[in-house]
CSV table of C-alpha atoms in Angstrom, one decimal:
chain,number,residue,atom,x,y,z
A,1,UNK,CA,49.8,-208.2,33.6
A,2,UNK,CA,46.4,-208.9,35.2
A,3,UNK,CA,44.9,-206.1,37.3
A,4,UNK,CA,43.1,-207.7,40.2
A,5,UNK,CA,39.8,-206.3,41.4
A,6,UNK,CA,40.1,-206.7,45.2
A,7,UNK,CA,37.2,-206.0,47.6
A,8,UNK,CA,37.0,-202.7,49.5
A,9,UNK,CA,38.2,-204.6,52.6
A,10,UNK,CA,41.7,-205.1,51.2
A,11,UNK,CA,44.1,-202.2,52.2
A,12,UNK,CA,45.4,-200.1,49.4
A,13,UNK,CA,49.1,-200.5,48.4
A,14,UNK,CA,51.4,-198.5,50.5
A,15,UNK,CA,49.3,-198.6,53.7
A,16,UNK,CA,51.5,-201.0,55.6
A,17,UNK,CA,53.5,-198.3,57.3
A,18,UNK,CA,54.4,-200.5,60.3
A,19,UNK,CA,55.7,-203.3,58.0
A,20,UNK,CA,57.9,-200.8,56.2
A,21,UNK,CA,59.2,-199.5,59.5
A,22,UNK,CA,59.9,-203.0,60.9
A,23,UNK,CA,61.7,-203.9,57.7
A,24,UNK,CA,63.9,-200.9,58.0
A,25,UNK,CA,64.6,-201.7,61.6
A,26,UNK,CA,65.6,-205.4,60.8
A,27,UNK,CA,69.0,-204.3,59.5
A,28,UNK,CA,71.5,-206.2,61.8
A,29,UNK,CA,73.4,-202.9,62.3
A,30,UNK,CA,70.3,-201.4,63.9
A,31,UNK,CA,69.5,-201.7,67.6
A,32,UNK,CA,65.7,-202.0,67.3
A,33,UNK,CA,63.2,-201.2,70.0
A,34,UNK,CA,60.5,-201.4,67.4
A,35,UNK,CA,59.1,-204.9,67.7
A,36,UNK,CA,56.6,-206.2,70.2
A,37,UNK,CA,58.1,-209.6,70.9
A,38,UNK,CA,58.5,-211.5,74.2
A,39,UNK,CA,62.0,-212.5,75.3
A,40,UNK,CA,62.6,-215.8,73.5
A,41,UNK,CA,65.3,-216.9,76.0
A,42,UNK,CA,62.4,-217.4,78.5
A,43,UNK,CA,60.3,-219.6,76.3
A,44,UNK,CA,59.9,-222.9,78.3
A,45,UNK,CA,61.2,-225.1,75.5
A,46,UNK,CA,62.3,-228.1,77.5
A,47,UNK,CA,59.1,-228.2,79.6
A,48,UNK,CA,56.9,-227.7,76.5
A,49,UNK,CA,58.7,-230.5,74.7
A,50,UNK,CA,57.9,-232.8,77.6
A,51,UNK,CA,54.3,-231.7,77.5
A,52,UNK,CA,54.0,-232.4,73.8
A,53,UNK,CA,55.6,-235.9,74.3
A,54,UNK,CA,52.9,-236.6,77.0
A,55,UNK,CA,50.2,-235.4,74.7
A,56,UNK,CA,51.2,-237.9,72.0
A,57,UNK,CA,51.2,-240.7,74.6
A,58,UNK,CA,47.9,-239.8,76.2
A,59,UNK,CA,45.9,-238.0,73.5
A,60,UNK,CA,47.8,-238.7,70.2
A,61,UNK,CA,44.7,-239.5,68.1
A,62,UNK,CA,42.6,-236.8,69.5
A,63,UNK,CA,45.3,-234.2,69.1
A,64,UNK,CA,45.7,-235.1,65.4
A,65,UNK,CA,41.9,-235.3,64.7
A,66,UNK,CA,39.5,-232.5,64.0
A,67,UNK,CA,38.3,-230.9,67.3
A,68,UNK,CA,35.6,-228.8,68.8
A,69,UNK,CA,35.3,-225.2,67.5
A,70,UNK,CA,35.0,-223.8,71.1
A,71,UNK,CA,38.3,-225.5,72.0
A,72,UNK,CA,39.5,-228.5,74.0
A,73,UNK,CA,37.3,-228.8,77.1
A,74,UNK,CA,40.2,-229.3,79.5
A,75,UNK,CA,41.8,-226.0,78.3
A,76,UNK,CA,38.5,-224.1,78.6
A,77,UNK,CA,38.1,-225.4,82.2
A,78,UNK,CA,41.6,-224.2,83.0
A,79,UNK,CA,40.9,-220.8,81.5
A,80,UNK,CA,37.6,-220.6,83.4
A,81,UNK,CA,39.5,-221.2,86.7
A,82,UNK,CA,42.3,-218.8,85.6
A,83,UNK,CA,40.0,-215.8,85.0
A,84,UNK,CA,38.3,-216.5,88.4
A,85,UNK,CA,41.6,-216.8,90.3
A,86,UNK,CA,43.4,-213.9,88.6
A,87,UNK,CA,40.7,-211.5,87.5
A,88,UNK,CA,37.7,-212.2,89.8
A,89,UNK,CA,35.7,-213.0,86.7
A,90,UNK,CA,32.9,-215.6,87.3
A,91,UNK,CA,32.4,-217.7,84.2
A,92,UNK,CA,30.8,-220.9,83.2
A,93,UNK,CA,32.3,-223.2,80.7
A,94,UNK,CA,29.8,-222.0,78.1
A,95,UNK,CA,31.3,-218.5,78.4
A,96,UNK,CA,34.7,-219.6,77.2
A,97,UNK,CA,35.9,-219.7,73.6
A,98,UNK,CA,39.5,-220.7,72.6
A,99,UNK,CA,40.7,-218.8,69.6
A,100,UNK,CA,43.7,-218.8,67.2
A,101,UNK,CA,45.5,-216.1,69.0
A,102,UNK,CA,43.8,-213.1,70.6
A,103,UNK,CA,44.0,-211.4,67.1
A,104,UNK,CA,41.2,-213.8,66.1
A,105,UNK,CA,39.0,-212.4,68.9
A,106,UNK,CA,39.4,-209.0,67.4
A,107,UNK,CA,38.4,-210.3,64.0
A,108,UNK,CA,35.4,-212.3,65.2
A,109,UNK,CA,34.1,-209.5,67.4
A,110,UNK,CA,34.5,-207.0,64.5
A,111,UNK,CA,32.7,-209.4,62.1
A,112,UNK,CA,29.9,-210.1,64.6
A,113,UNK,CA,29.2,-206.6,65.8
A,114,UNK,CA,30.6,-203.9,63.5
A,115,UNK,CA,28.5,-202.8,60.5
A,116,UNK,CA,29.8,-200.3,58.0
A,117,UNK,CA,29.4,-196.8,59.6
A,118,UNK,CA,29.2,-198.0,63.2
A,119,UNK,CA,31.5,-196.1,65.6
A,120,UNK,CA,34.1,-197.8,67.6
A,121,UNK,CA,35.5,-195.8,70.5
A,122,UNK,CA,39.2,-196.4,71.3
A,123,UNK,CA,41.9,-195.0,73.6
A,124,UNK,CA,44.0,-192.3,72.0
A,125,UNK,CA,46.5,-193.8,71.1
A,126,UNK,CA,45.5,-197.5,70.9
A,127,UNK,CA,46.7,-200.9,69.6
A,128,UNK,CA,47.2,-200.4,65.8
A,129,UNK,CA,46.2,-203.9,64.8
A,130,UNK,CA,42.8,-203.4,66.4
A,131,UNK,CA,42.3,-200.3,64.3
A,132,UNK,CA,43.2,-202.3,61.2
A,133,UNK,CA,40.7,-205.1,62.0
A,134,UNK,CA,37.7,-202.9,62.8
A,135,UNK,CA,38.5,-200.7,59.8
A,136,UNK,CA,38.2,-203.8,57.7
A,137,UNK,CA,34.5,-204.1,58.8
A,138,UNK,CA,33.8,-200.5,58.0
A,139,UNK,CA,34.1,-198.9,61.4
A,140,UNK,CA,34.4,-195.2,62.0
A,141,UNK,CA,36.6,-194.3,65.0
A,142,UNK,CA,36.5,-191.8,67.7
A,143,UNK,CA,39.5,-191.4,70.0
A,144,UNK,CA,39.0,-191.0,73.8
A,145,UNK,CA,41.6,-189.0,75.7
A,146,UNK,CA,43.9,-190.8,78.2
A,147,UNK,CA,46.0,-189.7,81.1
A,148,UNK,CA,48.3,-191.7,83.4
A,149,UNK,CA,45.3,-193.4,84.9
A,150,UNK,CA,44.1,-194.7,81.5
A,151,UNK,CA,41.0,-193.8,79.5
A,152,UNK,CA,39.2,-190.7,81.0
A,153,UNK,CA,35.6,-191.6,81.8
A,154,UNK,CA,34.3,-188.1,81.5
A,155,UNK,CA,35.7,-188.0,77.9
A,156,UNK,CA,34.3,-191.4,77.2
A,157,UNK,CA,30.8,-190.4,78.2
A,158,UNK,CA,31.0,-187.2,76.1
A,159,UNK,CA,32.1,-189.4,73.2
A,160,UNK,CA,29.1,-191.8,73.8
A,161,UNK,CA,26.7,-188.8,73.7
A,162,UNK,CA,28.4,-187.4,70.6
A,163,UNK,CA,28.3,-190.7,68.8
A,164,UNK,CA,24.9,-192.4,69.4
A,165,UNK,CA,25.7,-195.1,66.8
A,166,UNK,CA,28.6,-196.4,68.9
A,167,UNK,CA,28.7,-200.2,68.8
A,168,UNK,CA,31.9,-201.0,70.7
A,169,UNK,CA,34.4,-199.6,73.1
A,170,UNK,CA,37.9,-201.1,72.8
A,171,UNK,CA,40.3,-200.9,75.6
A,172,UNK,CA,43.6,-202.4,76.8
A,173,UNK,CA,43.4,-201.5,80.5
A,174,UNK,CA,46.6,-203.2,81.7
A,175,UNK,CA,50.0,-201.9,80.5
A,176,UNK,CA,48.4,-200.6,77.4
A,177,UNK,CA,49.9,-201.0,73.9
A,178,UNK,CA,51.4,-198.5,73.0
A,179,UNK,CA,51.7,-196.4,76.2
A,180,UNK,CA,52.2,-198.9,79.0
A,181,UNK,CA,49.5,-197.1,81.1
A,182,UNK,CA,47.1,-198.9,83.4
A,183,UNK,CA,43.5,-197.9,83.9
A,184,UNK,CA,42.6,-197.0,87.5
A,185,UNK,CA,40.2,-199.2,89.5
A,186,UNK,CA,37.4,-196.6,89.8
A,187,UNK,CA,37.5,-196.0,86.1
A,188,UNK,CA,37.0,-199.7,85.4
A,189,UNK,CA,33.9,-199.7,87.5
A,190,UNK,CA,32.7,-196.6,85.7
A,191,UNK,CA,33.4,-198.2,82.3
A,192,UNK,CA,31.2,-201.2,83.1
A,193,UNK,CA,28.5,-198.8,84.3
A,194,UNK,CA,28.7,-196.7,81.1
A,195,UNK,CA,28.5,-199.7,78.9
A,196,UNK,CA,25.2,-200.8,80.6
A,197,UNK,CA,23.8,-197.2,80.6
A,198,UNK,CA,24.4,-196.6,76.9
A,199,UNK,CA,23.9,-200.3,75.8
A,200,UNK,CA,27.4,-200.4,74.2
A,201,UNK,CA,29.7,-203.4,74.3
A,202,UNK,CA,33.2,-203.2,75.7
A,203,UNK,CA,36.0,-205.4,74.4
A,204,UNK,CA,38.6,-205.7,77.2
A,205,UNK,CA,41.9,-206.8,75.7
A,206,UNK,CA,44.3,-208.1,78.4
A,207,UNK,CA,47.4,-209.7,76.8
A,208,UNK,CA,49.9,-208.1,79.2
A,209,UNK,CA,48.1,-208.1,82.6
A,210,UNK,CA,50.1,-210.9,84.3
A,211,UNK,CA,53.5,-209.3,83.4
A,212,UNK,CA,53.5,-207.0,86.4
A,213,UNK,CA,56.8,-206.0,88.0
A,214,UNK,CA,55.7,-203.1,90.2
A,215,UNK,CA,52.5,-201.9,91.9
A,216,UNK,CA,49.3,-203.7,92.7
A,217,UNK,CA,47.1,-205.9,90.6
A,218,UNK,CA,43.8,-204.3,89.4
A,219,UNK,CA,40.8,-206.5,88.7
A,220,UNK,CA,39.4,-206.7,85.2
A,221,UNK,CA,36.7,-204.5,83.9
A,222,UNK,CA,34.8,-207.7,83.3
A,223,UNK,CA,34.7,-208.4,87.1
A,224,UNK,CA,32.4,-205.3,87.5
A,225,UNK,CA,30.1,-206.3,84.6
A,226,UNK,CA,26.6,-207.0,85.8
A,227,UNK,CA,24.8,-207.0,82.4
A,228,UNK,CA,27.0,-209.0,80.0
A,229,UNK,CA,28.1,-205.9,78.0
A,230,UNK,CA,31.9,-206.6,78.6
A,231,UNK,CA,33.7,-209.2,76.6
A,232,UNK,CA,37.1,-210.2,78.1
A,233,UNK,CA,39.9,-211.5,75.9
A,234,UNK,CA,43.5,-212.6,76.7
A,235,UNK,CA,46.2,-214.9,75.3
A,236,UNK,CA,49.0,-217.3,76.2
A,237,UNK,CA,51.3,-215.4,73.8
A,238,UNK,CA,53.0,-213.3,76.4
A,239,UNK,CA,53.2,-215.9,79.2
A,240,UNK,CA,54.1,-219.0,77.2
A,241,UNK,CA,54.8,-218.6,73.5
A,242,UNK,CA,53.3,-216.5,70.7
A,243,UNK,CA,53.9,-219.2,68.2
A,244,UNK,CA,51.2,-221.4,69.6
A,245,UNK,CA,48.6,-218.8,68.6
A,246,UNK,CA,46.3,-219.5,71.6
A,247,UNK,CA,43.9,-216.8,72.8
A,248,UNK,CA,40.5,-216.8,74.4
A,249,UNK,CA,37.3,-214.9,74.9
A,250,UNK,CA,35.0,-214.8,78.0
A,251,UNK,CA,31.6,-213.5,77.2
A,252,UNK,CA,27.9,-214.1,77.4
A,253,UNK,CA,26.9,-217.6,76.2
A,254,UNK,CA,24.9,-216.2,73.3
A,255,UNK,CA,28.0,-214.1,72.1
A,256,UNK,CA,30.2,-217.2,72.4
A,257,UNK,CA,27.8,-219.3,70.4
A,258,UNK,CA,27.5,-216.7,67.6
A,259,UNK,CA,31.3,-216.2,67.5
A,260,UNK,CA,31.8,-220.0,67.4
A,261,UNK,CA,29.7,-220.2,64.2
A,262,UNK,CA,31.8,-217.5,62.7
A,263,UNK,CA,35.0,-219.2,63.8
A,264,UNK,CA,34.0,-222.4,62.2
A,265,UNK,CA,33.8,-220.7,58.8
A,266,UNK,CA,37.3,-219.2,59.4
A,267,UNK,CA,39.4,-222.2,60.7
A,268,UNK,CA,37.0,-224.9,62.0
A,269,UNK,CA,39.0,-224.9,65.2
A,270,UNK,CA,42.2,-223.8,66.9
A,271,UNK,CA,45.2,-226.1,66.7
A,272,UNK,CA,44.5,-229.2,68.8
A,273,UNK,CA,48.1,-230.1,69.5
A,274,UNK,CA,48.9,-226.6,70.9
A,275,UNK,CA,45.8,-226.8,73.1
A,276,UNK,CA,46.6,-230.2,74.6
A,277,UNK,CA,50.2,-229.2,75.1
A,278,UNK,CA,49.3,-226.1,77.1
A,279,UNK,CA,46.9,-228.2,79.2
A,280,UNK,CA,49.8,-230.6,80.0
A,281,UNK,CA,52.2,-227.8,80.7
A,282,UNK,CA,49.8,-226.1,83.1
A,283,UNK,CA,49.0,-229.3,84.9
A,284,UNK,CA,52.7,-230.2,85.4
A,285,UNK,CA,54.5,-226.8,85.8
A,286,UNK,CA,54.2,-223.7,88.0
A,287,UNK,CA,52.9,-221.0,85.6
A,288,UNK,CA,53.1,-218.3,88.3
A,289,UNK,CA,56.8,-219.0,88.8
A,290,UNK,CA,57.4,-218.8,85.1
A,291,UNK,CA,55.5,-215.5,84.8
A,292,UNK,CA,57.4,-214.1,87.7
A,293,UNK,CA,60.7,-214.9,85.9
A,294,UNK,CA,59.4,-213.0,82.9
A,295,UNK,CA,58.2,-210.1,85.0
A,296,UNK,CA,61.5,-209.8,86.8
A,297,UNK,CA,63.5,-209.7,83.6
A,298,UNK,CA,61.2,-207.2,81.9
A,299,UNK,CA,61.2,-205.0,85.0
A,300,UNK,CA,65.0,-204.9,84.9
A,301,UNK,CA,65.0,-204.0,81.2
A,302,UNK,CA,62.3,-201.4,81.6
A,303,UNK,CA,64.4,-199.7,84.3
A,304,UNK,CA,67.5,-199.7,82.1
A,305,UNK,CA,65.5,-198.0,79.4
A,306,UNK,CA,64.0,-195.4,81.8
A,307,UNK,CA,67.5,-194.7,83.2
A,308,UNK,CA,68.7,-194.2,79.6
A,309,UNK,CA,65.9,-191.7,78.9
A,310,UNK,CA,66.8,-189.7,82.0
A,311,UNK,CA,70.5,-189.7,81.1
A,312,UNK,CA,70.6,-189.2,77.4
A,313,UNK,CA,67.3,-187.7,76.1
A,314,UNK,CA,66.7,-183.9,75.6
A,315,UNK,CA,65.2,-181.9,78.4
A,316,UNK,CA,61.4,-181.7,78.3
A,317,UNK,CA,60.9,-185.1,76.8
A,318,UNK,CA,57.9,-186.9,78.4
A,319,UNK,CA,57.7,-190.7,78.9
A,320,UNK,CA,55.6,-193.3,80.7
A,321,UNK,CA,57.0,-195.5,83.4
A,322,UNK,CA,54.9,-198.6,83.3
A,323,UNK,CA,54.4,-201.1,86.2
A,324,UNK,CA,54.4,-204.0,83.7
A,325,UNK,CA,54.0,-205.2,80.2
A,326,UNK,CA,56.4,-204.6,77.3
A,327,UNK,CA,56.2,-201.0,76.2
A,328,UNK,CA,56.7,-197.4,77.1
A,329,UNK,CA,55.7,-194.3,75.3
A,330,UNK,CA,57.8,-191.2,74.5
A,331,UNK,CA,56.6,-187.6,73.6
A,332,UNK,CA,59.3,-185.3,72.2
A,333,UNK,CA,58.1,-181.6,72.1
A,334,UNK,CA,58.8,-179.6,69.0
A,335,UNK,CA,58.9,-182.5,66.5
A,336,UNK,CA,56.4,-182.0,63.6
A,337,UNK,CA,57.2,-185.1,61.6
A,338,UNK,CA,57.7,-188.4,63.6
A,339,UNK,CA,58.5,-190.4,60.5
A,340,UNK,CA,61.3,-188.0,59.6
A,341,UNK,CA,62.5,-188.4,63.2
A,342,UNK,CA,62.5,-192.2,62.7
A,343,UNK,CA,64.6,-191.8,59.6
A,344,UNK,CA,67.0,-189.6,61.6
A,345,UNK,CA,67.3,-192.2,64.3
A,346,UNK,CA,68.0,-194.9,61.7
A,347,UNK,CA,71.1,-192.9,60.8
A,348,UNK,CA,72.2,-193.4,64.4
A,349,UNK,CA,71.5,-197.1,64.0
A,350,UNK,CA,68.6,-197.2,66.4
A,351,UNK,CA,64.8,-197.7,65.7
A,352,UNK,CA,61.4,-197.3,67.3
A,353,UNK,CA,57.8,-197.4,66.1
A,354,UNK,CA,56.5,-193.9,65.3
A,355,UNK,CA,53.3,-193.0,67.1
A,356,UNK,CA,51.3,-192.1,64.0
A,357,UNK,CA,49.7,-195.6,63.3
A,358,UNK,CA,48.4,-195.9,66.9
A,359,UNK,CA,46.1,-192.9,66.5
A,360,UNK,CA,42.5,-193.3,65.2
A,361,UNK,CA,42.4,-189.6,64.2
A,362,UNK,CA,45.0,-186.9,64.0
A,363,UNK,CA,48.3,-188.2,65.3
A,364,UNK,CA,50.3,-186.4,68.0
A,365,UNK,CA,53.6,-185.4,66.5
A,366,UNK,CA,56.8,-186.5,68.2
A,367,UNK,CA,55.4,-189.6,69.8
A,368,UNK,CA,56.8,-193.1,69.6
A,369,UNK,CA,56.7,-196.5,71.2
A,370,UNK,CA,59.7,-198.4,72.7
A,371,UNK,CA,59.8,-202.1,73.4
A,372,UNK,CA,62.1,-203.3,76.2
A,373,UNK,CA,61.0,-207.0,76.5
A,374,UNK,CA,63.0,-208.3,73.5
A,375,UNK,CA,66.3,-206.3,74.0
A,376,UNK,CA,69.4,-207.6,75.7
A,377,UNK,CA,70.6,-205.3,78.5
A,378,UNK,CA,73.8,-204.2,76.7
A,379,UNK,CA,71.7,-203.3,73.6
A,380,UNK,CA,69.4,-201.2,75.7
A,381,UNK,CA,72.2,-199.3,77.3
A,382,UNK,CA,73.9,-198.7,73.9
A,383,UNK,CA,70.7,-198.1,72.0
A,384,UNK,CA,69.3,-195.5,74.4
A,385,UNK,CA,72.6,-193.5,74.2
A,386,UNK,CA,72.3,-193.6,70.4
A,387,UNK,CA,68.7,-192.7,70.5
A,388,UNK,CA,69.4,-189.8,72.8
A,389,UNK,CA,72.0,-188.5,70.5
A,390,UNK,CA,69.6,-188.7,67.5
A,391,UNK,CA,66.9,-186.9,69.5
A,392,UNK,CA,69.3,-184.2,70.6
A,393,UNK,CA,70.3,-183.6,66.9
A,394,UNK,CA,66.6,-183.5,65.8
A,395,UNK,CA,65.6,-181.1,68.5
A,396,UNK,CA,68.6,-178.8,67.8
A,397,UNK,CA,67.6,-178.5,64.1
């Protein structure tokens, strides 16, 4: 049998811990809070079908032809208006790049800016797929401590001083994955200032920001950027449908142009039909009303989950109580092996994502992420009772 000589960028066998976990959680007998999926029952299937039909009538040949690498102009214009109206981010059309999902932004930014040995500063914990992407390009990581107000700016500045080769700061400031925390307004201002002071780029990832069911909206870090050091990224995956793979970047024109060249060598351009369909949808439907429907449902499901934690979990367990998004974070004191805890919970037919893959450095034992967006209410109620029983057993051992 041939032994293939892969590049150093290819992960070694056995490193897909999350894939293994999700596979185990896919058993139909398991109530799974492990995934990170939106609620499919809220996908606007009828409205999107109508939008696609209009696309074929109005733009059929264009939609089926090769397109511009930066994206369909009409969609970029709508994104330009969207970031101004929702995030107070002033952008010209030249500052907007449409991508194949927000995951492609991570890859393009990593490819464009991260050289082997460069340091990337991340929240501790952070989005595990961002770690995977930047690791592919040879990044070293340093975790920055968080509290309930998000990344701590004093800790960030200390990390910048300790790692003078820092190239990038990666943050998910709204309803962070995995913790659900939101960065405070003043810290956002300080983050933009620190980026300029230390000449370091900030990649602001905002996939969940519109899914707010409590509290007050906080403007983007990018809205405080006076020097072009902040790159803002988002996606339609959480507000419309993840299957369309439509994300975007708002950044300095020079950055957009460089990333466009890299994108051309990856996929030429993002799917034209999906782009035109979203334009038609946005022009003929009330996106805000649709997002409110999503937010209301997720808020109800989050509260059910929090109520279950209070009722069934052992005393001393800590948890976040997010004002939006799709996740909350649990810390169970006295647990030394979170993967063993996961296996114990599987015996009780309930699953989560252990916290270990979300940490750039040493993981905090006894932590895990719960997803409430893609769980029916009766499953949340039953699953939290089962999870509480499993945790009670684990803590008692």
